[in-house]
């Protein structure tokens, strides 16, 4: 075994929607570990034979663990990655957890043009993404950071619009909102720490290529 392969490869997985899909994907390339389940309260799960260590973190924290090198690689939605603005390598679009970022507004109060929303309030979990979208269109906005149930914002008069992810569209429909502008695709990505990518290059590169073979295009 080479020196590189003697070391653990630490993989950060986010709790929540992406977890099971990420675990399925890794199991297809033989990266598994006993007890790797989102029901478990264990935060580190090790496969001694393969020298792999999975760490299970809150979604928004995956890029933090990877940027600081506490995890060599991680899986994270592009939405969270963009918002975090962390200095990590994005290696692969895993094409799981398909969703996109968009601006939505109440159907009944829909304004004619995007510019008609200038200087209004936007409720969002993603203020940086929202600001970059509106700034690039020369629009000044007021951003109201929420932590969930973003769709409630315009319904109760907190904001005129939202910037959020949409997956099936059910939440928008059930709350009489309508997608108004597409912002970006937000599938899950494989990311790597910059130093780990160099020091553990052959393992990370091989794993990336194996994942590339099994992802659904
Ligand atoms: C996300 C997102 C939307 C919803 C979109 O919320 O913020 O509310 O999913 O999914 P849909 O298009 O399939 O309805 P999440 O379920 O993560 O919960 P949150 O609102 O508490 O953030």
mmCIF file of C-alpha atoms and ligand atoms in Angstrom:
data_model
loop_
_atom_site.group_PDB
_atom_site.id
_atom_site.type_symbol
_atom_site.label_atom_id
_atom_site.label_comp_id
_atom_site.label_asym_id
_atom_site.label_seq_id
_atom_site.Cartn_x
_atom_site.Cartn_y
_atom_site.Cartn_z
ATOM 1 C CA UNK A 1 0.000 0.000 0.000
ATOM 2 C CA UNK A 2 1.425 3.410 -0.930
ATOM 3 C CA UNK A 3 1.870 6.096 1.746
ATOM 4 C CA UNK A 4 -1.028 7.994 0.249
ATOM 5 C CA UNK A 5 -3.331 4.987 0.571
ATOM 6 C CA UNK A 6 -2.378 4.405 4.219
ATOM 7 C CA UNK A 7 -4.006 7.687 5.157
ATOM 8 C CA UNK A 8 -7.716 8.088 5.690
ATOM 9 C CA UNK A 9 -9.760 9.854 3.093
ATOM 10 C CA UNK A 10 -12.334 11.907 4.963
ATOM 11 C CA UNK A 11 -15.636 12.513 3.203
ATOM 12 C CA UNK A 12 -18.171 15.057 4.507
ATOM 13 C CA UNK A 13 -21.801 14.163 3.861
ATOM 14 C CA UNK A 14 -24.700 16.519 4.560
ATOM 15 C CA UNK A 15 -27.661 15.409 6.645
ATOM 16 C CA UNK A 16 -30.999 15.825 4.937
ATOM 17 C CA UNK A 17 -32.274 15.391 1.400
ATOM 18 C CA UNK A 18 -28.908 14.736 -0.274
ATOM 19 C CA UNK A 19 -27.663 12.189 2.279
ATOM 20 C CA UNK A 20 -29.312 8.991 1.021
ATOM 21 C CA UNK A 21 -28.609 9.820 -2.624
ATOM 22 C CA UNK A 22 -24.960 10.488 -1.831
ATOM 23 C CA UNK A 23 -24.636 7.244 0.147
ATOM 24 C CA UNK A 24 -26.241 5.319 -2.752
ATOM 25 C CA UNK A 25 -23.803 6.853 -5.199
ATOM 26 C CA UNK A 26 -20.761 6.046 -3.065
ATOM 27 C CA UNK A 27 -21.968 2.480 -2.507
ATOM 28 C CA UNK A 28 -22.035 1.985 -6.290
ATOM 29 C CA UNK A 29 -18.271 2.486 -6.364
ATOM 30 C CA UNK A 30 -17.697 0.350 -3.262
ATOM 31 C CA UNK A 31 -17.332 3.250 -0.825
ATOM 32 C CA UNK A 32 -19.496 2.018 2.017
ATOM 33 C CA UNK A 33 -19.246 1.768 5.768
ATOM 34 C CA UNK A 34 -21.232 -0.200 8.287
ATOM 35 C CA UNK A 35 -23.818 1.958 10.027
ATOM 36 C CA UNK A 36 -23.817 4.709 7.417
ATOM 37 C CA UNK A 37 -27.418 5.844 7.825
ATOM 38 C CA UNK A 38 -29.177 9.142 8.344
ATOM 39 C CA UNK A 39 -31.001 7.540 11.307
ATOM 40 C CA UNK A 40 -27.755 7.015 13.201
ATOM 41 C CA UNK A 41 -26.572 9.634 15.705
ATOM 42 C CA UNK A 42 -22.954 8.666 15.071
ATOM 43 C CA UNK A 43 -21.084 11.519 13.434
ATOM 44 C CA UNK A 44 -17.993 9.654 12.210
ATOM 45 C CA UNK A 45 -18.261 6.304 10.467
ATOM 46 C CA UNK A 46 -15.109 4.527 9.400
ATOM 47 C CA UNK A 47 -14.305 1.821 6.892
ATOM 48 C CA UNK A 48 -10.954 0.602 8.228
ATOM 49 C CA UNK A 49 -10.263 -1.695 5.339
ATOM 50 C CA UNK A 50 -10.653 1.011 2.712
ATOM 51 C CA UNK A 51 -9.282 3.769 4.924
ATOM 52 C CA UNK A 52 -12.348 5.919 4.431
ATOM 53 C CA UNK A 53 -13.890 8.097 7.098
ATOM 54 C CA UNK A 54 -17.362 9.559 6.569
ATOM 55 C CA UNK A 55 -18.292 12.554 8.671
ATOM 56 C CA UNK A 56 -21.916 13.635 8.869
ATOM 57 C CA UNK A 57 -22.497 17.359 9.153
ATOM 58 C CA UNK A 58 -25.208 19.962 8.863
ATOM 59 C CA UNK A 59 -25.710 20.821 5.195
ATOM 60 C CA UNK A 60 -24.393 24.375 5.384
ATOM 61 C CA UNK A 61 -21.247 23.187 7.184
ATOM 62 C CA UNK A 62 -19.942 20.796 4.497
ATOM 63 C CA UNK A 63 -18.003 23.534 2.615
ATOM 64 C CA UNK A 64 -16.538 24.737 5.926
ATOM 65 C CA UNK A 65 -15.126 21.299 6.844
ATOM 66 C CA UNK A 66 -13.728 20.945 3.331
ATOM 67 C CA UNK A 67 -12.224 24.427 3.119
ATOM 68 C CA UNK A 68 -10.345 23.924 6.400
ATOM 69 C CA UNK A 69 -9.226 20.415 5.423
ATOM 70 C CA UNK A 70 -11.102 18.699 8.274
ATOM 71 C CA UNK A 71 -12.661 16.762 5.389
ATOM 72 C CA UNK A 72 -10.745 16.020 2.176
ATOM 73 C CA UNK A 73 -13.844 15.921 0.048
ATOM 74 C CA UNK A 74 -17.546 16.558 0.451
ATOM 75 C CA UNK A 75 -20.884 16.438 -1.240
ATOM 76 C CA UNK A 76 -22.976 19.566 -1.281
ATOM 77 C CA UNK A 77 -25.751 21.241 -3.254
ATOM 78 C CA UNK A 78 -24.551 23.929 -5.642
ATOM 79 C CA UNK A 79 -26.937 26.363 -3.914
ATOM 80 C CA UNK A 80 -25.177 25.990 -0.567
ATOM 81 C CA UNK A 81 -21.771 25.979 -2.261
ATOM 82 C CA UNK A 82 -22.452 29.247 -4.098
ATOM 83 C CA UNK A 83 -23.856 30.905 -1.011
ATOM 84 C CA UNK A 84 -20.894 29.839 1.147
ATOM 85 C CA UNK A 85 -18.332 31.279 -1.319
ATOM 86 C CA UNK A 86 -15.746 28.876 0.140
ATOM 87 C CA UNK A 87 -12.368 28.340 -1.458
ATOM 88 C CA UNK A 88 -12.670 24.687 -2.519
ATOM 89 C CA UNK A 89 -12.374 22.761 -5.772
ATOM 90 C CA UNK A 90 -15.612 21.728 -7.441
ATOM 91 C CA UNK A 91 -14.746 18.378 -9.038
ATOM 92 C CA UNK A 92 -17.970 16.944 -10.378
ATOM 93 C CA UNK A 93 -21.675 17.590 -10.892
ATOM 94 C CA UNK A 94 -23.202 14.446 -9.388
ATOM 95 C CA UNK A 95 -26.565 15.089 -11.009
ATOM 96 C CA UNK A 96 -28.405 14.159 -7.817
ATOM 97 C CA UNK A 97 -30.801 16.269 -5.768
ATOM 98 C CA UNK A 98 -31.917 18.042 -8.923
ATOM 99 C CA UNK A 99 -33.305 21.460 -8.227
ATOM 100 C CA UNK A 100 -32.694 25.045 -9.269
ATOM 101 C CA UNK A 101 -32.459 28.492 -7.762
ATOM 102 C CA UNK A 102 -35.075 30.986 -8.827
ATOM 103 C CA UNK A 103 -36.980 34.093 -7.929
ATOM 104 C CA UNK A 104 -40.698 33.588 -7.246
ATOM 105 C CA UNK A 105 -43.556 35.998 -6.619
ATOM 106 C CA UNK A 106 -47.228 35.750 -5.584
ATOM 107 C CA UNK A 107 -49.299 34.906 -8.681
ATOM 108 C CA UNK A 108 -51.913 37.517 -7.975
ATOM 109 C CA UNK A 109 -49.463 40.357 -7.460
ATOM 110 C CA UNK A 110 -47.198 39.578 -10.385
ATOM 111 C CA UNK A 111 -45.506 42.675 -11.836
ATOM 112 C CA UNK A 112 -44.938 43.038 -15.548
ATOM 113 C CA UNK A 113 -41.138 43.315 -15.694
ATOM 114 C CA UNK A 114 -38.301 42.209 -13.421
ATOM 115 C CA UNK A 115 -37.176 45.828 -13.058
ATOM 116 C CA UNK A 116 -40.572 46.615 -11.524
ATOM 117 C CA UNK A 117 -39.322 44.770 -8.430
ATOM 118 C CA UNK A 118 -36.361 47.147 -7.952
ATOM 119 C CA UNK A 119 -36.041 48.450 -4.377
ATOM 120 C CA UNK A 120 -38.450 45.864 -2.968
ATOM 121 C CA UNK A 121 -37.833 43.212 -0.320
ATOM 122 C CA UNK A 122 -36.643 39.680 -1.094
ATOM 123 C CA UNK A 123 -36.951 36.891 1.473
ATOM 124 C CA UNK A 124 -34.268 34.237 1.081
ATOM 125 C CA UNK A 125 -31.956 31.676 2.614
ATOM 126 C CA UNK A 126 -29.406 32.775 -0.010
ATOM 127 C CA UNK A 127 -28.747 36.536 0.323
ATOM 128 C CA UNK A 128 -25.388 36.378 -1.507
ATOM 129 C CA UNK A 129 -26.796 34.495 -4.484
ATOM 130 C CA UNK A 130 -29.810 36.805 -4.562
ATOM 131 C CA UNK A 131 -27.622 39.925 -4.370
ATOM 132 C CA UNK A 132 -25.376 38.725 -7.161
ATOM 133 C CA UNK A 133 -28.438 38.027 -9.349
ATOM 134 C CA UNK A 134 -30.068 41.412 -8.765
ATOM 135 C CA UNK A 135 -26.806 43.411 -8.750
ATOM 136 C CA UNK A 136 -25.920 42.009 -12.159
ATOM 137 C CA UNK A 137 -29.197 43.491 -13.381
ATOM 138 C CA UNK A 138 -28.507 46.834 -11.774
ATOM 139 C CA UNK A 139 -31.226 46.340 -9.183
ATOM 140 C CA UNK A 140 -30.900 47.456 -5.560
ATOM 141 C CA UNK A 141 -32.937 45.289 -3.228
ATOM 142 C CA UNK A 142 -33.523 44.757 0.457
ATOM 143 C CA UNK A 143 -32.642 41.215 1.514
ATOM 144 C CA UNK A 144 -34.403 39.534 4.407
ATOM 145 C CA UNK A 145 -32.578 36.418 5.550
ATOM 146 C CA UNK A 146 -34.838 33.554 6.626
ATOM 147 C CA UNK A 147 -33.839 30.036 7.642
ATOM 148 C CA UNK A 148 -36.714 28.025 6.156
ATOM 149 C CA UNK A 149 -40.297 28.156 4.875
ATOM 150 C CA UNK A 150 -39.216 31.039 2.650
ATOM 151 C CA UNK A 151 -42.479 30.872 0.698
ATOM 152 C CA UNK A 152 -44.271 32.346 3.696
ATOM 153 C CA UNK A 153 -42.527 35.711 3.203
ATOM 154 C CA UNK A 154 -44.680 37.206 0.408
ATOM 155 C CA UNK A 155 -47.876 35.599 1.734
ATOM 156 C CA UNK A 156 -47.725 37.497 5.006
ATOM 157 C CA UNK A 157 -46.386 40.716 3.488
ATOM 158 C CA UNK A 158 -42.799 40.335 4.710
ATOM 159 C CA UNK A 159 -41.446 40.606 1.175
ATOM 160 C CA UNK A 160 -42.547 41.104 -2.436
ATOM 161 C CA UNK A 161 -40.587 38.099 -3.710
ATOM 162 C CA UNK A 162 -38.408 35.173 -2.674
ATOM 163 C CA UNK A 163 -35.167 33.670 -3.916
ATOM 164 C CA UNK A 164 -35.106 29.962 -3.123
ATOM 165 C CA UNK A 165 -34.633 26.507 -4.573
ATOM 166 C CA UNK A 166 -37.448 24.708 -6.325
ATOM 167 C CA UNK A 167 -37.448 20.959 -6.771
ATOM 168 C CA UNK A 168 -40.901 19.606 -7.625
ATOM 169 C CA UNK A 169 -42.670 22.988 -7.555
ATOM 170 C CA UNK A 170 -45.183 21.726 -4.983
ATOM 171 C CA UNK A 171 -44.360 24.309 -2.322
ATOM 172 C CA UNK A 172 -44.737 27.166 -4.818
ATOM 173 C CA UNK A 173 -48.054 25.791 -6.140
ATOM 174 C CA UNK A 174 -49.541 25.139 -2.739
ATOM 175 C CA UNK A 175 -48.756 28.689 -1.679
ATOM 176 C CA UNK A 176 -49.961 30.469 -4.843
ATOM 177 C CA UNK A 177 -46.514 31.560 -5.879
ATOM 178 C CA UNK A 178 -45.073 31.427 -9.362
ATOM 179 C CA UNK A 179 -41.517 31.109 -10.618
ATOM 180 C CA UNK A 180 -40.570 34.473 -12.108
ATOM 181 C CA UNK A 181 -36.877 34.209 -13.010
ATOM 182 C CA UNK A 182 -34.423 31.306 -13.283
ATOM 183 C CA UNK A 183 -31.123 31.910 -11.470
ATOM 184 C CA UNK A 184 -28.999 28.736 -11.605
ATOM 185 C CA UNK A 185 -29.038 24.943 -11.562
ATOM 186 C CA UNK A 186 -28.319 23.547 -8.138
ATOM 187 C CA UNK A 187 -27.574 19.819 -8.299
ATOM 188 C CA UNK A 188 -25.222 18.268 -5.742
ATOM 189 C CA UNK A 189 -21.479 18.635 -6.384
ATOM 190 C CA UNK A 190 -18.363 16.769 -5.319
ATOM 191 C CA UNK A 191 -15.931 19.234 -3.759
ATOM 192 C CA UNK A 192 -12.359 18.880 -2.508
ATOM 193 C CA UNK A 193 -9.985 20.681 -0.208
ATOM 194 C CA UNK A 194 -7.248 22.318 -2.294
ATOM 195 C CA UNK A 195 -4.341 20.827 -0.337
ATOM 196 C CA UNK A 196 -5.904 17.356 -0.043
ATOM 197 C CA UNK A 197 -6.470 17.368 -3.780
ATOM 198 C CA UNK A 198 -2.718 17.647 -4.300
ATOM 199 C CA UNK A 199 -1.568 15.394 -1.451
ATOM 200 C CA UNK A 200 -4.131 12.643 -2.089
ATOM 201 C CA UNK A 201 -4.422 13.234 -5.799
ATOM 202 C CA UNK A 202 -4.433 9.660 -7.055
ATOM 203 C CA UNK A 203 -7.141 8.500 -4.621
ATOM 204 C CA UNK A 204 -9.364 11.544 -5.149
ATOM 205 C CA UNK A 205 -8.882 11.491 -8.879
ATOM 206 C CA UNK A 206 -9.639 7.775 -9.121
ATOM 207 C CA UNK A 207 -12.733 8.186 -6.966
ATOM 208 C CA UNK A 208 -13.917 11.120 -9.085
ATOM 209 C CA UNK A 209 -13.518 9.082 -12.264
ATOM 210 C CA UNK A 210 -15.367 6.120 -10.743
ATOM 211 C CA UNK A 211 -18.219 8.400 -9.675
ATOM 212 C CA UNK A 212 -18.288 9.939 -13.153
ATOM 213 C CA UNK A 213 -18.947 6.436 -14.547
ATOM 214 C CA UNK A 214 -21.948 5.781 -12.303
ATOM 215 C CA UNK A 215 -23.756 9.113 -12.257
ATOM 216 C CA UNK A 216 -26.928 9.314 -14.296
ATOM 217 C CA UNK A 217 -26.395 11.735 -17.086
HETATM 218 C C1 LIG B 1 -36.851 23.542 0.197
HETATM 219 C C2 LIG B 1 -37.016 24.915 -0.435
HETATM 220 C C3 LIG B 1 -38.487 24.951 -0.768
HETATM 221 C C4 LIG B 1 -38.798 23.498 -1.072
HETATM 222 C C5 LIG B 1 -38.867 23.289 -2.578
HETATM 223 O O1 LIG B 1 -37.221 23.627 1.515
HETATM 224 O O2 LIG B 1 -36.604 25.933 0.464
HETATM 225 O O3 LIG B 1 -39.231 25.407 0.318
HETATM 226 O O4 LIG B 1 -37.741 22.697 -0.546
HETATM 227 O O5 LIG B 1 -39.213 21.955 -2.880
HETATM 228 P P1 LIG B 1 -40.424 21.616 -3.846
HETATM 229 O O6 LIG B 1 -40.275 22.430 -5.083
HETATM 230 O O7 LIG B 1 -40.271 20.139 -4.100
HETATM 231 O O8 LIG B 1 -41.715 21.916 -3.120
HETATM 232 P P2 LIG B 1 -36.917 22.476 2.551
HETATM 233 O O9 LIG B 1 -37.871 21.352 2.352
HETATM 234 O O10 LIG B 1 -35.484 22.119 2.480
HETATM 235 O O11 LIG B 1 -37.282 23.119 3.935
HETATM 236 P P3 LIG B 1 -37.170 24.598 4.491
HETATM 237 O O12 LIG B 1 -38.270 25.387 3.845
HETATM 238 O O13 LIG B 1 -37.353 24.451 5.947
HETATM 239 O O14 LIG B 1 -35.805 25.119 4.126
#
